[in-house]
Amino acid sequence: MGVRLMVVDDHRLLAEALASALKLRGHRVLAAAAPAAGAAELVISRAPEVCLLGTATPAEPGTFDPVVRIKRERPQVAVVVLGPVPSPRGIAAAFAAGASGYVRHDERIEGVERALMKARAGEAAVAPALLQGAFSELLNPAAQPDDEGQRLLQMLTPREVEVLVRVADGEDTRLIAAGMGIAPSTARTHVQRVLMKLGVGSRLEAAALAARTGLLDRAGPVPPSASGSAQPSTAPSSSPEAES
């Protein structure tokens, strides 16, 4: 049974070529559009089973805002991103926004079709090789990240470095505050400054950037109660909470 879908891409020729190829394979293409803006409105109004959404800049901030809106207003629509070979940040951002899959621009039509079918079935539609490449880059950064990590370290104060390490360890604002012996509002301010200096929009992105550049290795581990012990009068329960 064919998929009821839409193809949305800034390159009209690519969108129309994909639509034609998918129609020939028995799929029902509701629209092949190339809007620079308004993609979300178009998809929301037509409500396909799957939207194939093209992008040339998967790592740019705001690229996947249409995906967020589509999933908020039409959660039943599966979105498969069509883009270049993504960086780890790019592929993570796509799935964080709610995408069901990611397909490379140079994928064969059979691969695109498989991704659409898997997305409609509620499965993650991403080639294993693509995931392997993303994880490999995260776990084994290229040679230049050492310099990049050093540059990022120089941008942060020692306290902000500690905050970043704690964020990467998965601590929330309450645990960061307890471990450092500071108020939650102060911890929240430190986190926001770290995100701003690193040029990222979320804690997940900050942790991924720190890991990719080797910054965490340079910073070293932070003892759970190292900072909190310097201010024992802030809250008697700070050290146990930080260690939990």
PDB file of C-alpha atoms in Angstrom:
ATOM      1  CA  MET A   1       0.000   0.000   0.000  1.00  0.00           C
ATOM      2  CA  GLY A   2       1.412   3.375  -1.033  1.00  0.00           C
ATOM      3  CA  VAL A   3       2.260   6.174   1.352  1.00  0.00           C
ATOM      4  CA  ARG A   4       0.258   9.401   1.345  1.00  0.00           C
ATOM      5  CA  LEU A   5       3.031  11.957   1.477  1.00  0.00           C
ATOM      6  CA  MET A   6       4.321  15.452   0.764  1.00  0.00           C
ATOM      7  CA  VAL A   7       7.708  16.501  -0.558  1.00  0.00           C
ATOM      8  CA  VAL A   8       8.874  19.880   0.746  1.00  0.00           C
ATOM      9  CA  ASP A   9      12.236  21.207  -0.425  1.00  0.00           C
ATOM     10  CA  ASP A  10      13.722  24.609  -1.298  1.00  0.00           C
ATOM     11  CA  HIS A  11      14.988  23.140  -4.582  1.00  0.00           C
ATOM     12  CA  ARG A  12      11.871  22.853  -6.734  1.00  0.00           C
ATOM     13  CA  LEU A  13      13.452  20.577  -9.349  1.00  0.00           C
ATOM     14  CA  LEU A  14      14.550  18.122  -6.662  1.00  0.00           C
ATOM     15  CA  ALA A  15      11.118  18.190  -5.039  1.00  0.00           C
ATOM     16  CA  GLU A  16       9.328  17.587  -8.333  1.00  0.00           C
ATOM     17  CA  ALA A  17      11.755  14.841  -9.397  1.00  0.00           C
ATOM     18  CA  LEU A  18      11.286  13.013  -6.091  1.00  0.00           C
ATOM     19  CA  ALA A  19       7.524  13.404  -6.306  1.00  0.00           C
ATOM     20  CA  SER A  20       7.452  11.980  -9.839  1.00  0.00           C
ATOM     21  CA  ALA A  21       9.664   9.034  -8.915  1.00  0.00           C
ATOM     22  CA  LEU A  22       7.569   8.213  -5.848  1.00  0.00           C
ATOM     23  CA  LYS A  23       4.314   8.451  -7.818  1.00  0.00           C
ATOM     24  CA  LEU A  24       5.685   5.942 -10.306  1.00  0.00           C
ATOM     25  CA  ARG A  25       6.326   3.583  -7.387  1.00  0.00           C
ATOM     26  CA  GLY A  26       2.673   3.734  -6.312  1.00  0.00           C
ATOM     27  CA  HIS A  27       2.733   6.437  -3.651  1.00  0.00           C
ATOM     28  CA  ARG A  28       0.210   9.244  -3.398  1.00  0.00           C
ATOM     29  CA  VAL A  29       2.012  12.589  -3.410  1.00  0.00           C
ATOM     30  CA  LEU A  30      -0.274  15.347  -2.136  1.00  0.00           C
ATOM     31  CA  ALA A  31       2.113  18.159  -2.990  1.00  0.00           C
ATOM     32  CA  ALA A  32       5.640  18.807  -4.203  1.00  0.00           C
ATOM     33  CA  ALA A  33       6.475  22.277  -2.945  1.00  0.00           C
ATOM     34  CA  ALA A  34       9.557  24.414  -2.537  1.00  0.00           C
ATOM     35  CA  PRO A  35       8.750  27.127  -0.015  1.00  0.00           C
ATOM     36  CA  ALA A  36      11.577  28.949   1.728  1.00  0.00           C
ATOM     37  CA  ALA A  37       9.089  29.562   4.504  1.00  0.00           C
ATOM     38  CA  GLY A  38       5.658  28.246   5.305  1.00  0.00           C
ATOM     39  CA  ALA A  39       6.585  24.573   5.103  1.00  0.00           C
ATOM     40  CA  ALA A  40       4.936  23.823   8.431  1.00  0.00           C
ATOM     41  CA  GLU A  41       1.669  25.530   7.459  1.00  0.00           C
ATOM     42  CA  LEU A  42       1.511  23.571   4.217  1.00  0.00           C
ATOM     43  CA  VAL A  43       2.047  20.226   5.900  1.00  0.00           C
ATOM     44  CA  ILE A  44      -0.378  21.002   8.731  1.00  0.00           C
ATOM     45  CA  SER A  45      -3.107  21.979   6.257  1.00  0.00           C
ATOM     46  CA  ARG A  46      -2.730  18.844   4.104  1.00  0.00           C
ATOM     47  CA  ALA A  47      -1.962  16.339   6.914  1.00  0.00           C
ATOM     48  CA  PRO A  48      -0.097  13.630   4.956  1.00  0.00           C
ATOM     49  CA  GLU A  49       1.018  10.382   6.529  1.00  0.00           C
ATOM     50  CA  VAL A  50       4.653  11.285   5.916  1.00  0.00           C
ATOM     51  CA  CYS A  51       6.409  14.535   5.051  1.00  0.00           C
ATOM     52  CA  LEU A  52       9.762  14.391   3.260  1.00  0.00           C
ATOM     53  CA  LEU A  53      11.393  17.659   4.351  1.00  0.00           C
ATOM     54  CA  GLY A  54      14.553  18.801   2.578  1.00  0.00           C
ATOM     55  CA  THR A  55      17.283  20.951   4.107  1.00  0.00           C
ATOM     56  CA  ALA A  56      20.776  21.985   3.072  1.00  0.00           C
ATOM     57  CA  THR A  57      21.892  23.120   6.540  1.00  0.00           C
ATOM     58  CA  PRO A  58      20.993  20.493   9.174  1.00  0.00           C
ATOM     59  CA  ALA A  59      23.345  21.966  11.797  1.00  0.00           C
ATOM     60  CA  GLU A  60      22.070  25.558  11.559  1.00  0.00           C
ATOM     61  CA  PRO A  61      19.977  26.865  14.485  1.00  0.00           C
ATOM     62  CA  GLY A  62      16.268  26.951  13.666  1.00  0.00           C
ATOM     63  CA  THR A  63      16.517  24.547  10.720  1.00  0.00           C
ATOM     64  CA  PHE A  64      14.120  22.085  12.323  1.00  0.00           C
ATOM     65  CA  ASP A  65      11.632  24.589  13.762  1.00  0.00           C
ATOM     66  CA  PRO A  66       9.067  23.470  11.115  1.00  0.00           C
ATOM     67  CA  VAL A  67       9.432  19.893  12.376  1.00  0.00           C
ATOM     68  CA  VAL A  68       8.712  21.025  15.930  1.00  0.00           C
ATOM     69  CA  ARG A  69       5.561  22.845  14.826  1.00  0.00           C
ATOM     70  CA  ILE A  70       4.350  19.997  12.625  1.00  0.00           C
ATOM     71  CA  LYS A  71       4.744  17.471  15.440  1.00  0.00           C
ATOM     72  CA  ARG A  72       3.022  19.807  17.888  1.00  0.00           C
ATOM     73  CA  GLU A  73      -0.028  20.435  15.703  1.00  0.00           C
ATOM     74  CA  ARG A  74      -0.112  17.198  13.672  1.00  0.00           C
ATOM     75  CA  PRO A  75       1.643  14.598  15.849  1.00  0.00           C
ATOM     76  CA  GLN A  76       0.412  11.787  13.584  1.00  0.00           C
ATOM     77  CA  VAL A  77       2.499  13.116  10.657  1.00  0.00           C
ATOM     78  CA  ALA A  78       5.885  11.397  10.407  1.00  0.00           C
ATOM     79  CA  VAL A  79       8.661  13.710   9.201  1.00  0.00           C
ATOM     80  CA  VAL A  80      11.683  12.343   7.334  1.00  0.00           C
ATOM     81  CA  VAL A  81      14.494  14.839   6.805  1.00  0.00           C
ATOM     82  CA  LEU A  82      16.293  14.838   3.450  1.00  0.00           C
ATOM     83  CA  GLY A  83      19.698  16.468   3.695  1.00  0.00           C
ATOM     84  CA  PRO A  84      23.470  16.276   3.241  1.00  0.00           C
ATOM     85  CA  VAL A  85      25.732  14.023   5.295  1.00  0.00           C
ATOM     86  CA  PRO A  86      24.971  15.429   8.753  1.00  0.00           C
ATOM     87  CA  SER A  87      27.288  16.213  11.612  1.00  0.00           C
ATOM     88  CA  PRO A  88      26.440  14.509  14.916  1.00  0.00           C
ATOM     89  CA  ARG A  89      24.813  17.773  16.006  1.00  0.00           C
ATOM     90  CA  GLY A  90      22.727  17.890  12.835  1.00  0.00           C
ATOM     91  CA  ILE A  91      21.312  14.395  13.100  1.00  0.00           C
ATOM     92  CA  ALA A  92      20.728  14.808  16.846  1.00  0.00           C
ATOM     93  CA  ALA A  93      18.902  18.088  16.235  1.00  0.00           C
ATOM     94  CA  ALA A  94      16.624  16.465  13.655  1.00  0.00           C
ATOM     95  CA  PHE A  95      15.520  13.702  16.006  1.00  0.00           C
ATOM     96  CA  ALA A  96      15.312  16.068  18.981  1.00  0.00           C
ATOM     97  CA  ALA A  97      12.849  18.186  16.979  1.00  0.00           C
ATOM     98  CA  GLY A  98      10.659  15.133  16.416  1.00  0.00           C
ATOM     99  CA  ALA A  99      11.799  13.794  13.050  1.00  0.00           C
ATOM    100  CA  SER A 100      11.215  10.094  12.411  1.00  0.00           C
ATOM    101  CA  GLY A 101      14.101   9.681  10.009  1.00  0.00           C
ATOM    102  CA  TYR A 102      17.024  11.169   8.114  1.00  0.00           C
ATOM    103  CA  VAL A 103      17.895  10.374   4.491  1.00  0.00           C
ATOM    104  CA  ARG A 104      20.900  11.663   2.583  1.00  0.00           C
ATOM    105  CA  HIS A 105      20.385  13.752  -0.557  1.00  0.00           C
ATOM    106  CA  ASP A 106      22.359  11.219  -2.588  1.00  0.00           C
ATOM    107  CA  GLU A 107      20.327   8.218  -1.419  1.00  0.00           C
ATOM    108  CA  ARG A 108      18.804   6.018  -4.129  1.00  0.00           C
ATOM    109  CA  ILE A 109      15.031   6.204  -4.573  1.00  0.00           C
ATOM    110  CA  GLU A 110      14.728   2.707  -3.062  1.00  0.00           C
ATOM    111  CA  GLY A 111      16.370   3.985   0.115  1.00  0.00           C
ATOM    112  CA  VAL A 112      14.067   6.992   0.263  1.00  0.00           C
ATOM    113  CA  GLU A 113      11.061   4.712  -0.192  1.00  0.00           C
ATOM    114  CA  ARG A 114      12.212   2.384   2.595  1.00  0.00           C
ATOM    115  CA  ALA A 115      12.609   5.368   4.926  1.00  0.00           C
ATOM    116  CA  LEU A 116       9.081   6.583   4.155  1.00  0.00           C
ATOM    117  CA  MET A 117       7.589   3.153   4.817  1.00  0.00           C
ATOM    118  CA  LYS A 118       9.462   2.747   8.103  1.00  0.00           C
ATOM    119  CA  ALA A 119       8.477   6.243   9.251  1.00  0.00           C
ATOM    120  CA  ARG A 120       4.796   5.545   8.520  1.00  0.00           C
ATOM    121  CA  ALA A 121       5.079   2.351  10.576  1.00  0.00           C
ATOM    122  CA  GLY A 122       6.402   4.349  13.531  1.00  0.00           C
ATOM    123  CA  GLU A 123       9.989   3.148  13.206  1.00  0.00           C
ATOM    124  CA  ALA A 124      13.186   5.198  13.182  1.00  0.00           C
ATOM    125  CA  ALA A 125      14.153   5.627   9.534  1.00  0.00           C
ATOM    126  CA  VAL A 126      17.887   6.192   9.397  1.00  0.00           C
ATOM    127  CA  ALA A 127      20.564   4.149   7.667  1.00  0.00           C
ATOM    128  CA  PRO A 128      22.771   2.191  10.087  1.00  0.00           C
ATOM    129  CA  ALA A 129      25.864   3.533   8.325  1.00  0.00           C
ATOM    130  CA  LEU A 130      24.689   7.095   8.968  1.00  0.00           C
ATOM    131  CA  LEU A 131      24.189   6.421  12.674  1.00  0.00           C
ATOM    132  CA  GLN A 132      27.514   4.615  12.870  1.00  0.00           C
ATOM    133  CA  GLY A 133      29.269   7.574  11.267  1.00  0.00           C
ATOM    134  CA  ALA A 134      27.649  10.033  13.661  1.00  0.00           C
ATOM    135  CA  PHE A 135      28.536   7.988  16.738  1.00  0.00           C
ATOM    136  CA  SER A 136      32.041   7.380  15.417  1.00  0.00           C
ATOM    137  CA  GLU A 137      32.619  11.112  15.047  1.00  0.00           C
ATOM    138  CA  LEU A 138      31.343  11.735  18.566  1.00  0.00           C
ATOM    139  CA  LEU A 139      33.442   8.986  20.120  1.00  0.00           C
ATOM    140  CA  ASN A 140      36.563   9.540  18.016  1.00  0.00           C
ATOM    141  CA  PRO A 141      36.902  13.259  17.270  1.00  0.00           C
ATOM    142  CA  ALA A 142      39.161  14.334  14.430  1.00  0.00           C
ATOM    143  CA  ALA A 143      42.583  15.820  15.150  1.00  0.00           C
ATOM    144  CA  GLN A 144      41.423  19.427  15.278  1.00  0.00           C
ATOM    145  CA  PRO A 145      39.019  19.110  18.228  1.00  0.00           C
ATOM    146  CA  ASP A 146      41.897  19.417  20.732  1.00  0.00           C
ATOM    147  CA  ASP A 147      42.506  22.978  19.529  1.00  0.00           C
ATOM    148  CA  GLU A 148      38.771  23.659  19.479  1.00  0.00           C
ATOM    149  CA  GLY A 149      38.406  22.267  22.982  1.00  0.00           C
ATOM    150  CA  GLN A 150      41.194  24.520  24.214  1.00  0.00           C
ATOM    151  CA  ARG A 151      39.563  27.537  22.590  1.00  0.00           C
ATOM    152  CA  LEU A 152      36.231  26.749  24.251  1.00  0.00           C
ATOM    153  CA  LEU A 153      37.922  26.259  27.617  1.00  0.00           C
ATOM    154  CA  GLN A 154      39.463  29.702  27.341  1.00  0.00           C
ATOM    155  CA  MET A 155      35.989  31.187  26.802  1.00  0.00           C
ATOM    156  CA  LEU A 156      34.644  29.766  30.068  1.00  0.00           C
ATOM    157  CA  THR A 157      35.432  30.661  33.642  1.00  0.00           C
ATOM    158  CA  PRO A 158      36.518  27.812  35.949  1.00  0.00           C
ATOM    159  CA  ARG A 159      33.065  27.806  37.523  1.00  0.00           C
ATOM    160  CA  GLU A 160      31.380  27.640  34.098  1.00  0.00           C
ATOM    161  CA  VAL A 161      33.641  24.726  33.167  1.00  0.00           C
ATOM    162  CA  GLU A 162      32.450  22.921  36.294  1.00  0.00           C
ATOM    163  CA  VAL A 163      28.847  23.677  35.357  1.00  0.00           C
ATOM    164  CA  LEU A 164      29.422  22.289  31.851  1.00  0.00           C
ATOM    165  CA  VAL A 165      30.954  19.079  33.223  1.00  0.00           C
ATOM    166  CA  ARG A 166      27.977  18.645  35.537  1.00  0.00           C
ATOM    167  CA  VAL A 167      25.560  19.269  32.642  1.00  0.00           C
ATOM    168  CA  ALA A 168      27.394  16.630  30.609  1.00  0.00           C
ATOM    169  CA  ASP A 169      27.045  14.246  33.571  1.00  0.00           C
ATOM    170  CA  GLY A 170      23.271  14.705  33.357  1.00  0.00           C
ATOM    171  CA  GLU A 171      22.788  16.811  36.468  1.00  0.00           C
ATOM    172  CA  ASP A 172      19.721  19.039  36.530  1.00  0.00           C
ATOM    173  CA  THR A 173      19.661  22.547  37.992  1.00  0.00           C
ATOM    174  CA  ARG A 174      18.878  21.316  41.499  1.00  0.00           C
ATOM    175  CA  LEU A 175      21.803  18.899  41.552  1.00  0.00           C
ATOM    176  CA  ILE A 176      24.176  21.458  40.069  1.00  0.00           C
ATOM    177  CA  ALA A 177      23.185  23.941  42.759  1.00  0.00           C
ATOM    178  CA  ALA A 178      23.566  21.364  45.522  1.00  0.00           C
ATOM    179  CA  GLY A 179      26.928  20.114  44.290  1.00  0.00           C
ATOM    180  CA  MET A 180      28.368  23.613  43.933  1.00  0.00           C
ATOM    181  CA  GLY A 181      26.816  25.048  47.072  1.00  0.00           C
ATOM    182  CA  ILE A 182      24.932  27.787  45.226  1.00  0.00           C
ATOM    183  CA  ALA A 183      21.303  28.803  44.808  1.00  0.00           C
ATOM    184  CA  PRO A 184      19.290  27.132  42.010  1.00  0.00           C
ATOM    185  CA  SER A 185      18.746  30.537  40.397  1.00  0.00           C
ATOM    186  CA  THR A 186      22.513  31.092  40.316  1.00  0.00           C
ATOM    187  CA  ALA A 187      23.061  27.639  38.844  1.00  0.00           C
ATOM    188  CA  ARG A 188      20.438  28.362  36.190  1.00  0.00           C
ATOM    189  CA  THR A 189      22.225  31.620  35.306  1.00  0.00           C
ATOM    190  CA  HIS A 190      25.558  29.800  34.984  1.00  0.00           C
ATOM    191  CA  VAL A 191      23.972  27.214  32.666  1.00  0.00           C
ATOM    192  CA  GLN A 192      22.491  29.922  30.447  1.00  0.00           C
ATOM    193  CA  ARG A 193      25.874  31.684  30.228  1.00  0.00           C
ATOM    194  CA  VAL A 194      27.571  28.437  29.249  1.00  0.00           C
ATOM    195  CA  LEU A 195      24.995  27.814  26.490  1.00  0.00           C
ATOM    196  CA  MET A 196      25.382  31.369  25.223  1.00  0.00           C
ATOM    197  CA  LYS A 197      29.204  31.232  25.150  1.00  0.00           C
ATOM    198  CA  LEU A 198      29.207  27.872  23.371  1.00  0.00           C
ATOM    199  CA  GLY A 199      26.604  29.077  20.869  1.00  0.00           C
ATOM    200  CA  VAL A 200      24.173  26.215  21.479  1.00  0.00           C
ATOM    201  CA  GLY A 201      20.489  26.154  22.311  1.00  0.00           C
ATOM    202  CA  SER A 202      20.167  23.280  24.764  1.00  0.00           C
ATOM    203  CA  ARG A 203      22.000  21.323  27.434  1.00  0.00           C
ATOM    204  CA  LEU A 204      22.069  18.292  25.149  1.00  0.00           C
ATOM    205  CA  GLU A 205      23.837  20.283  22.442  1.00  0.00           C
ATOM    206  CA  ALA A 206      26.309  21.673  24.992  1.00  0.00           C
ATOM    207  CA  ALA A 207      27.163  18.181  26.232  1.00  0.00           C
ATOM    208  CA  ALA A 208      27.555  16.862  22.672  1.00  0.00           C
ATOM    209  CA  LEU A 209      29.799  19.784  21.681  1.00  0.00           C
ATOM    210  CA  ALA A 210      31.943  19.331  24.794  1.00  0.00           C
ATOM    211  CA  ALA A 211      32.350  15.622  24.069  1.00  0.00           C
ATOM    212  CA  ARG A 212      33.067  16.127  20.370  1.00  0.00           C
ATOM    213  CA  THR A 213      35.778  18.754  20.940  1.00  0.00           C
ATOM    214  CA  GLY A 214      37.523  16.908  23.753  1.00  0.00           C
ATOM    215  CA  LEU A 215      36.692  19.702  26.186  1.00  0.00           C
ATOM    216  CA  LEU A 216      35.504  17.262  28.855  1.00  0.00           C
ATOM    217  CA  ASP A 217      38.802  15.365  28.747  1.00  0.00           C
ATOM    218  CA  ARG A 218      40.708  18.599  29.240  1.00  0.00           C
ATOM    219  CA  ALA A 219      38.434  19.763  32.050  1.00  0.00           C
ATOM    220  CA  GLY A 220      38.624  16.484  33.956  1.00  0.00           C
ATOM    221  CA  PRO A 221      36.005  15.064  36.336  1.00  0.00           C
ATOM    222  CA  VAL A 222      34.361  17.217  38.980  1.00  0.00           C
ATOM    223  CA  PRO A 223      33.980  15.653  42.449  1.00  0.00           C
ATOM    224  CA  PRO A 224      30.264  15.561  43.369  1.00  0.00           C
ATOM    225  CA  SER A 225      30.696  17.726  46.461  1.00  0.00           C
ATOM    226  CA  ALA A 226      33.963  19.508  45.726  1.00  0.00           C
ATOM    227  CA  SER A 227      32.456  22.974  45.504  1.00  0.00           C
ATOM    228  CA  GLY A 228      29.641  22.396  47.924  1.00  0.00           C
ATOM    229  CA  SER A 229      32.079  21.549  50.753  1.00  0.00           C
ATOM    230  CA  ALA A 230      33.500  25.045  50.543  1.00  0.00           C
ATOM    231  CA  GLN A 231      30.154  26.482  51.641  1.00  0.00           C
ATOM    232  CA  PRO A 232      28.762  24.085  54.245  1.00  0.00           C
ATOM    233  CA  SER A 233      26.366  26.654  55.614  1.00  0.00           C
ATOM    234  CA  THR A 234      24.223  26.897  52.468  1.00  0.00           C
ATOM    235  CA  ALA A 235      22.157  23.752  53.039  1.00  0.00           C
ATOM    236  CA  PRO A 236      22.874  20.694  55.224  1.00  0.00           C
ATOM    237  CA  SER A 237      21.493  18.358  52.567  1.00  0.00           C
ATOM    238  CA  SER A 238      23.588  19.701  49.669  1.00  0.00           C
ATOM    239  CA  SER A 239      26.352  17.107  49.764  1.00  0.00           C
ATOM    240  CA  PRO A 240      24.115  14.019  49.928  1.00  0.00           C
ATOM    241  CA  GLU A 241      21.940  15.315  47.095  1.00  0.00           C
ATOM    242  CA  ALA A 242      24.941  16.060  44.945  1.00  0.00           C
ATOM    243  CA  GLU A 243      26.351  12.599  45.481  1.00  0.00           C
ATOM    244  CA  SER A 244      23.106  10.777  44.695  1.00  0.00           C
TER     245      SER A 244
END
